Amino acid sequence: MKLALFYLFSVAAVTMAVLVPRFLKKGNDAFTTRMFYEIVKENPQQSVVLSAYSVLIPLAQLALASTYTTHDELLKAIGMPNDDVIKDEFKQAKRNFNPMVGVAFHTASKIYITYKYQINESFSLTARDVFNFDVENVDFSQGQKTASEINAWVEHETNKKIKDLVDPDSFDASNTRAVLVNSAYFSGPWVFPFNRNDTYDEVFHITKEKSVRIPMMHQTSYFLYAEVPELDAKILQLLYKGEDSSMILVLPNEIDGITQLEEKLRDRLVLDRAICTMYLTKVEVTIPKFKIETTTDLKHVLSKMNVTKLFDKEEASICQLTREYGDLFINVAIQKTFIEIFEEGSNGVADNDFDTKLPAYGSSLSSNIFFADRPFYFEIRLSDLTIFNGVKAE
């Protein structure tokens, strides 16, 4: 009984300890759902990871910098009614999420503008204050030097986890006006780590016809879990240290069920309902130990999400970024995201100060089984805000 009470308290902490602003929560849910669908649609049967939330941040900043139809388009995309709400929501999120207890989450976004335009320092101060976001002048004609500077900045901001974000060939010296780079980094240890001695190679089914052997981690303990007929899947929550953040895993019942699951997840309420059905129970958990790194052409993906004017020389209106009015637009927009799931937690943080053994008084209870030997959906949440999601498919 003591164990159950402890976990019930932990669940309350996950959903209540960090307050997510209302418009930000709603906008991020819709934006994440759409961006995820567009990316997996173009990468069938491939592992992907993305952080739509970290893209929402520079788009919100660009909304403040924009006018006319560009402004209207960006407000609609991020789900914000006006500029004042943008400032209020992101300021509140910045206060609430920093610092997080037990984990580290950091987004790294910057707009690099050709030296031919003078940066509006007044607006840059607002961007740094509200979004922790910066704007910098560079010389795109020096492709190698500029790419090295950008990559060094991203590597530093993501604790050396994300490297080589841009390539010198990405820049056209005569035509490149502005480049948006975006990455996100999360690290945190599990509340209950997996034992490395219980990790060994097992079969992972990519399809019914194709399989590989990969390292699989095991433990039996008490987790929030449910079987969800609406999704034809099982759902599991793994808590990170501090209990303000967690990983949600959704495992299709069928080996080839991931495509159908992705389609069902286009309705965000389906996942919300599934999460609400989870209950504390004993679960035998087997999940892969894995790394995923995904580079996303944001210009391409956002165009599929009806964000186009920002990238159009004739229609873009982001004049608040610079002192002079001109034909400034975004030529290149790239996100690179990395996730590593292993015994101690995510992305390079190890903490072995926890006892993962199941208490003796619960050992006689029967266990549910969560055996992730086939493609599944996952997401990482801060409170109830999704900051990463993706698919482990291979």
XYZ file of C-alpha atoms in Angstrom:
394
model
C 0.000 0.000 0.000
C 2.821 2.395 0.761
C 4.231 1.888 -2.727
C 0.879 2.612 -4.356
C 0.442 5.792 -2.345
C 3.936 6.940 -3.308
C 3.235 6.502 -6.995
C -0.149 8.170 -6.814
C 1.603 11.188 -5.348
C 4.171 11.024 -8.140
C 1.435 11.039 -10.788
C -0.005 14.186 -9.267
C 3.451 15.780 -9.433
C 3.797 14.998 -13.145
C 0.515 16.639 -14.028
C 0.469 19.520 -11.558
C 3.988 20.554 -10.475
C 4.726 22.622 -13.600
C 1.975 24.867 -14.904
C 1.740 24.990 -18.694
C 0.121 28.195 -20.041
C -3.251 27.488 -21.653
C -2.709 28.889 -25.157
C 0.789 27.411 -25.313
C -0.483 23.964 -24.350
C -3.277 24.030 -26.928
C -1.090 25.495 -29.679
C 1.754 23.075 -29.030
C -0.582 20.069 -29.060
C -1.985 21.004 -32.461
C 1.388 21.985 -33.928
C 3.125 18.838 -32.624
C 0.398 16.570 -33.976
C 0.565 18.117 -37.433
C 4.358 18.254 -37.660
C 4.706 14.657 -36.478
C 2.249 13.426 -39.093
C 3.993 15.287 -41.940
C 7.401 13.896 -40.970
C 6.384 10.256 -40.496
C 4.345 10.369 -43.708
C 7.539 11.111 -45.623
C 9.625 8.609 -43.639
C 7.613 5.364 -43.597
C 9.118 2.462 -41.615
C 11.921 4.719 -40.363
C 12.836 5.816 -36.865
C 12.367 9.558 -36.373
C 12.474 12.059 -33.526
C 11.384 15.683 -33.587
C 10.747 18.583 -31.257
C 7.841 20.594 -32.577
C 7.872 22.664 -29.389
C 11.375 23.915 -30.151
C 10.145 25.002 -33.608
C 7.177 26.774 -32.064
C 9.588 29.097 -30.231
C 11.294 30.700 -33.281
C 7.968 30.827 -35.126
C 6.501 32.766 -32.205
C 9.489 35.102 -32.281
C 9.090 35.582 -36.029
C 5.386 36.287 -35.524
C 6.379 39.246 -33.349
C 8.771 40.382 -36.081
C 6.263 40.081 -38.893
C 3.416 42.129 -40.351
C 0.439 41.720 -42.672
C -0.336 38.254 -44.034
C 2.953 36.781 -42.787
C 1.928 37.742 -39.256
C -1.560 36.291 -39.646
C -0.205 33.033 -41.055
C 2.257 32.566 -38.191
C -0.318 33.352 -35.487
C -2.615 30.722 -36.947
C 0.188 28.149 -37.172
C 1.219 28.486 -33.521
C -2.312 28.857 -32.159
C -1.890 32.299 -30.598
C -4.521 35.063 -30.840
C -2.181 38.078 -30.723
C 1.314 39.320 -29.897
C 0.576 40.144 -26.256
C -0.526 36.570 -25.586
C 2.646 35.275 -27.253
C 4.814 37.330 -24.904
C 2.828 36.421 -21.803
C 2.649 32.688 -22.548
C 6.323 32.234 -23.395
C 7.517 34.377 -20.504
C 5.465 32.239 -18.151
C 6.790 29.038 -19.725
C 10.357 30.306 -19.392
C 9.825 30.979 -15.673
C 8.095 27.663 -15.027
C 10.486 25.423 -16.935
C 13.775 26.873 -15.701
C 15.207 25.293 -13.786
C 13.608 21.849 -14.023
C 14.259 19.503 -11.122
C 16.384 16.456 -11.987
C 16.447 16.924 -15.777
C 17.850 19.330 -18.357
C 15.869 20.669 -21.308
C 17.267 23.294 -23.635
C 16.246 24.562 -27.044
C 18.804 26.208 -29.289
C 17.427 28.467 -31.997
C 18.995 31.370 -33.819
C 18.438 33.344 -37.000
C 21.568 34.202 -38.951
C 21.080 37.210 -41.226
C 23.365 38.391 -43.983
C 25.625 41.254 -42.947
C 23.947 43.394 -45.612
C 21.079 44.016 -43.161
C 21.497 45.777 -39.821
C 19.886 43.883 -36.953
C 17.188 45.672 -34.970
C 18.816 45.561 -31.526
C 15.635 46.626 -29.751
C 13.784 43.639 -31.160
C 16.728 41.320 -30.434
C 16.556 42.299 -26.760
C 12.875 41.356 -26.683
C 13.638 38.036 -28.363
C 16.309 37.201 -25.807
C 14.097 38.222 -22.901
C 10.980 36.352 -23.994
C 12.382 33.382 -25.895
C 16.081 33.111 -25.032
C 16.491 33.483 -28.776
C 19.119 35.441 -30.710
C 19.771 37.007 -34.086
C 23.253 37.403 -35.573
C 24.848 38.852 -38.680
C 27.101 36.609 -40.775
C 28.757 36.610 -44.173
C 27.231 33.812 -46.220
C 29.850 34.275 -48.932
C 32.309 32.667 -46.497
C 30.393 29.402 -46.473
C 32.874 27.191 -44.629
C 33.593 29.761 -41.920
C 29.917 30.568 -41.361
C 28.904 26.892 -41.263
C 31.646 26.170 -38.741
C 30.488 29.038 -36.518
C 26.862 27.897 -36.648
C 27.750 24.272 -35.963
C 30.034 25.215 -33.062
C 27.244 27.252 -31.468
C 24.684 24.446 -31.779
C 27.149 21.873 -30.449
C 27.859 24.049 -27.418
C 24.168 24.726 -26.761
C 23.263 21.018 -26.876
C 26.097 19.728 -24.670
C 27.943 18.402 -27.746
C 25.098 16.028 -28.617
C 24.176 17.688 -31.924
C 26.936 18.264 -34.444
C 27.229 19.357 -38.059
C 23.771 20.884 -38.299
C 24.470 22.866 -41.456
C 26.612 22.294 -44.498
C 28.511 25.087 -46.312
C 26.727 24.067 -49.498
C 23.439 25.122 -47.876
C 24.314 28.770 -48.517
C 24.049 30.661 -51.769
C 26.422 33.591 -51.305
C 24.474 35.928 -53.585
C 20.906 35.017 -52.591
C 20.905 33.771 -48.980
C 19.252 36.377 -46.752
C 18.580 34.471 -43.527
C 19.003 30.982 -42.074
C 17.027 29.583 -39.153
C 18.732 26.830 -37.178
C 16.924 24.884 -34.495
C 17.775 22.031 -32.181
C 16.665 20.715 -28.821
C 18.361 18.777 -26.076
C 16.903 16.809 -23.179
C 18.704 14.717 -20.603
C 17.462 13.037 -17.492
C 17.758 9.871 -15.423
C 14.823 7.550 -14.834
C 13.266 7.513 -11.392
C 13.760 3.745 -11.633
C 16.703 2.925 -13.923
C 17.073 -0.349 -15.763
C 19.803 -2.733 -14.624
C 22.579 -3.002 -17.236
C 22.983 -6.677 -16.371
C 19.443 -7.265 -17.620
C 20.127 -5.828 -21.084
C 20.722 -8.340 -23.869
C 20.071 -8.757 -27.576
C 16.629 -9.855 -28.683
C 14.587 -9.864 -31.866
C 12.943 -6.596 -32.906
C 10.344 -6.955 -35.692
C 10.615 -4.152 -38.244
C 7.823 -5.777 -40.260
C 6.241 -9.216 -40.268
C 8.865 -10.280 -42.793
C 11.932 -8.428 -41.481
C 13.569 -8.446 -38.061
C 16.885 -7.547 -36.411
C 18.559 -8.296 -33.101
C 19.050 -5.232 -30.886
C 19.806 -4.576 -27.187
C 16.643 -4.756 -25.090
C 16.339 -3.457 -21.511
C 14.226 -5.202 -18.867
C 12.687 -4.464 -15.505
C 9.583 -5.314 -13.510
C 8.091 -2.622 -11.302
C 5.006 -0.471 -10.795
C 4.144 1.928 -13.618
C 1.192 3.791 -15.043
C -0.119 1.511 -17.779
C -3.250 0.766 -19.775
C -4.559 -1.328 -22.640
C -6.335 0.971 -25.090
C -8.824 -0.629 -27.506
C -9.389 2.713 -29.246
C -5.723 2.686 -30.313
C -5.401 -1.104 -30.524
C -2.333 -0.595 -28.363
C -0.806 -0.542 -24.893
C 0.424 2.644 -23.217
C 3.109 3.051 -20.561
C 4.629 5.966 -18.648
C 8.240 6.040 -17.423
C 9.092 8.867 -15.018
C 12.281 10.896 -15.044
C 13.969 12.066 -11.860
C 12.171 15.035 -10.349
C 8.870 13.601 -11.636
C 7.971 16.736 -13.609
C 8.889 14.951 -16.847
C 8.131 11.551 -18.308
C 8.268 9.365 -21.380
C 5.018 8.025 -22.818
C 5.271 4.901 -24.986
C 2.407 3.602 -27.153
C 2.893 0.054 -28.429
C 0.593 -1.299 -31.172
C -0.763 -4.765 -30.518
C 0.175 -5.876 -34.024
C 3.686 -6.015 -35.492
C 2.568 -3.945 -38.490
C 0.288 -1.662 -36.491
C 2.413 1.493 -36.418
C 0.955 3.044 -39.596
C -2.595 2.685 -38.293
C -1.489 4.081 -34.927
C 0.088 7.120 -36.597
C -3.188 7.789 -38.399
C -5.187 7.559 -35.157
C -2.787 9.930 -33.400
C -3.740 12.678 -35.869
C -6.566 13.257 -33.391
C -4.727 14.522 -30.319
C -7.718 13.817 -28.084
C -7.321 10.094 -28.714
C -3.922 10.111 -27.011
C -5.186 12.353 -24.205
C -8.018 9.920 -23.516
C -5.589 7.007 -23.506
C -3.319 8.734 -21.000
C -6.300 9.363 -18.731
C -7.038 5.618 -18.620
C -3.600 4.672 -17.253
C -3.532 3.139 -13.795
C -0.794 2.047 -11.419
C 0.033 -1.614 -11.818
C 2.859 -4.104 -11.900
C 4.397 -4.305 -15.393
C 7.129 -6.430 -16.935
C 8.771 -3.832 -19.200
C 11.010 -4.664 -22.157
C 12.049 -1.764 -24.370
C 14.925 -1.196 -26.808
C 18.088 0.640 -25.922
C 18.391 3.042 -28.838
C 19.598 6.284 -30.400
C 17.771 8.302 -33.033
C 19.014 11.411 -34.814
C 16.797 13.184 -37.321
C 17.534 16.188 -39.522
C 14.399 17.957 -40.719
C 14.110 20.471 -43.540
C 11.757 22.827 -41.726
C 11.135 24.898 -44.818
C 9.736 21.835 -46.552
C 7.752 20.515 -43.581
C 6.303 23.892 -42.607
C 5.163 24.477 -46.161
C 3.081 21.309 -45.784
C 1.610 22.910 -42.652
C 0.560 26.063 -44.546
C 3.497 28.163 -43.351
C 4.815 29.480 -46.660
C 5.053 33.277 -46.696
C 8.059 33.304 -44.366
C 10.103 31.599 -47.105
C 8.790 33.587 -50.064
C 10.893 36.543 -51.237
C 7.831 38.272 -52.669
C 5.460 37.739 -49.739
C 7.594 37.628 -46.572
C 7.206 40.574 -44.233
C 9.536 40.190 -41.231
C 10.753 43.763 -41.172
C 11.069 44.048 -37.363
C 14.192 41.874 -37.466
C 16.246 44.590 -39.123
C 16.558 48.363 -39.033
C 15.756 48.855 -42.670
C 12.795 47.584 -44.629
C 13.789 45.171 -47.356
C 13.184 41.857 -49.042
C 14.247 39.768 -46.032
C 12.995 36.197 -45.967
C 14.134 32.834 -44.631
C 16.080 30.829 -47.219
C 17.005 27.840 -45.073
C 15.420 26.391 -41.928
C 16.789 23.211 -40.354
C 16.132 21.212 -37.213
C 18.359 18.439 -35.923
C 17.130 16.367 -33.015
C 18.832 13.613 -31.095
C 17.549 11.182 -28.499
C 19.290 8.354 -26.698
C 17.410 5.950 -24.437
C 19.481 3.696 -22.232
C 19.463 2.037 -18.832
C 20.006 5.128 -16.712
C 17.786 7.485 -18.653
C 18.047 9.733 -21.716
C 20.921 11.477 -23.520
C 24.018 10.925 -21.518
C 22.947 11.478 -17.940
C 23.623 8.578 -15.590
C 22.427 8.355 -12.017
C 22.567 5.023 -10.251
C 21.390 6.070 -6.795
C 18.065 4.256 -7.080
C 17.094 0.718 -6.157
C 15.137 -0.790 -9.025
C 14.191 -4.055 -7.361
C 10.510 -4.774 -6.905
C 9.547 -4.756 -3.196
C 9.002 -8.194 -1.766
C 5.408 -7.523 -0.740
C 4.414 -6.983 -4.362
C 6.291 -9.891 -5.900
C 3.378 -12.331 -5.752
C 1.101 -10.128 -7.872
C 0.647 -11.041 -11.536
C 2.253 -8.665 -14.050
C 1.087 -6.959 -17.178
C 3.539 -7.274 -20.071
C 4.851 -4.378 -22.149
C 7.207 -6.006 -24.639
C 8.289 -3.448 -27.241
C 9.677 -5.793 -29.886
C 7.998 -3.928 -32.762
C 7.666 -0.310 -33.949
C 6.145 2.029 -31.368
C 5.361 5.684 -30.730
C 7.007 7.691 -27.940
C 6.993 11.185 -26.562
C 8.773 13.085 -23.795
C 6.720 15.510 -21.734
C 7.446 18.313 -19.323
C 4.354 18.159 -17.165
C 1.713 17.722 -19.895
C 3.606 19.636 -22.590
C 5.070 17.435 -25.340
C 8.655 18.509 -26.075
C 9.799 15.508 -28.165
C 7.987 12.758 -30.004
C 8.819 10.150 -32.561
C 8.790 6.542 -33.682
C 11.222 3.730 -32.995
C 10.790 1.666 -36.139
C 14.003 -0.197 -36.875
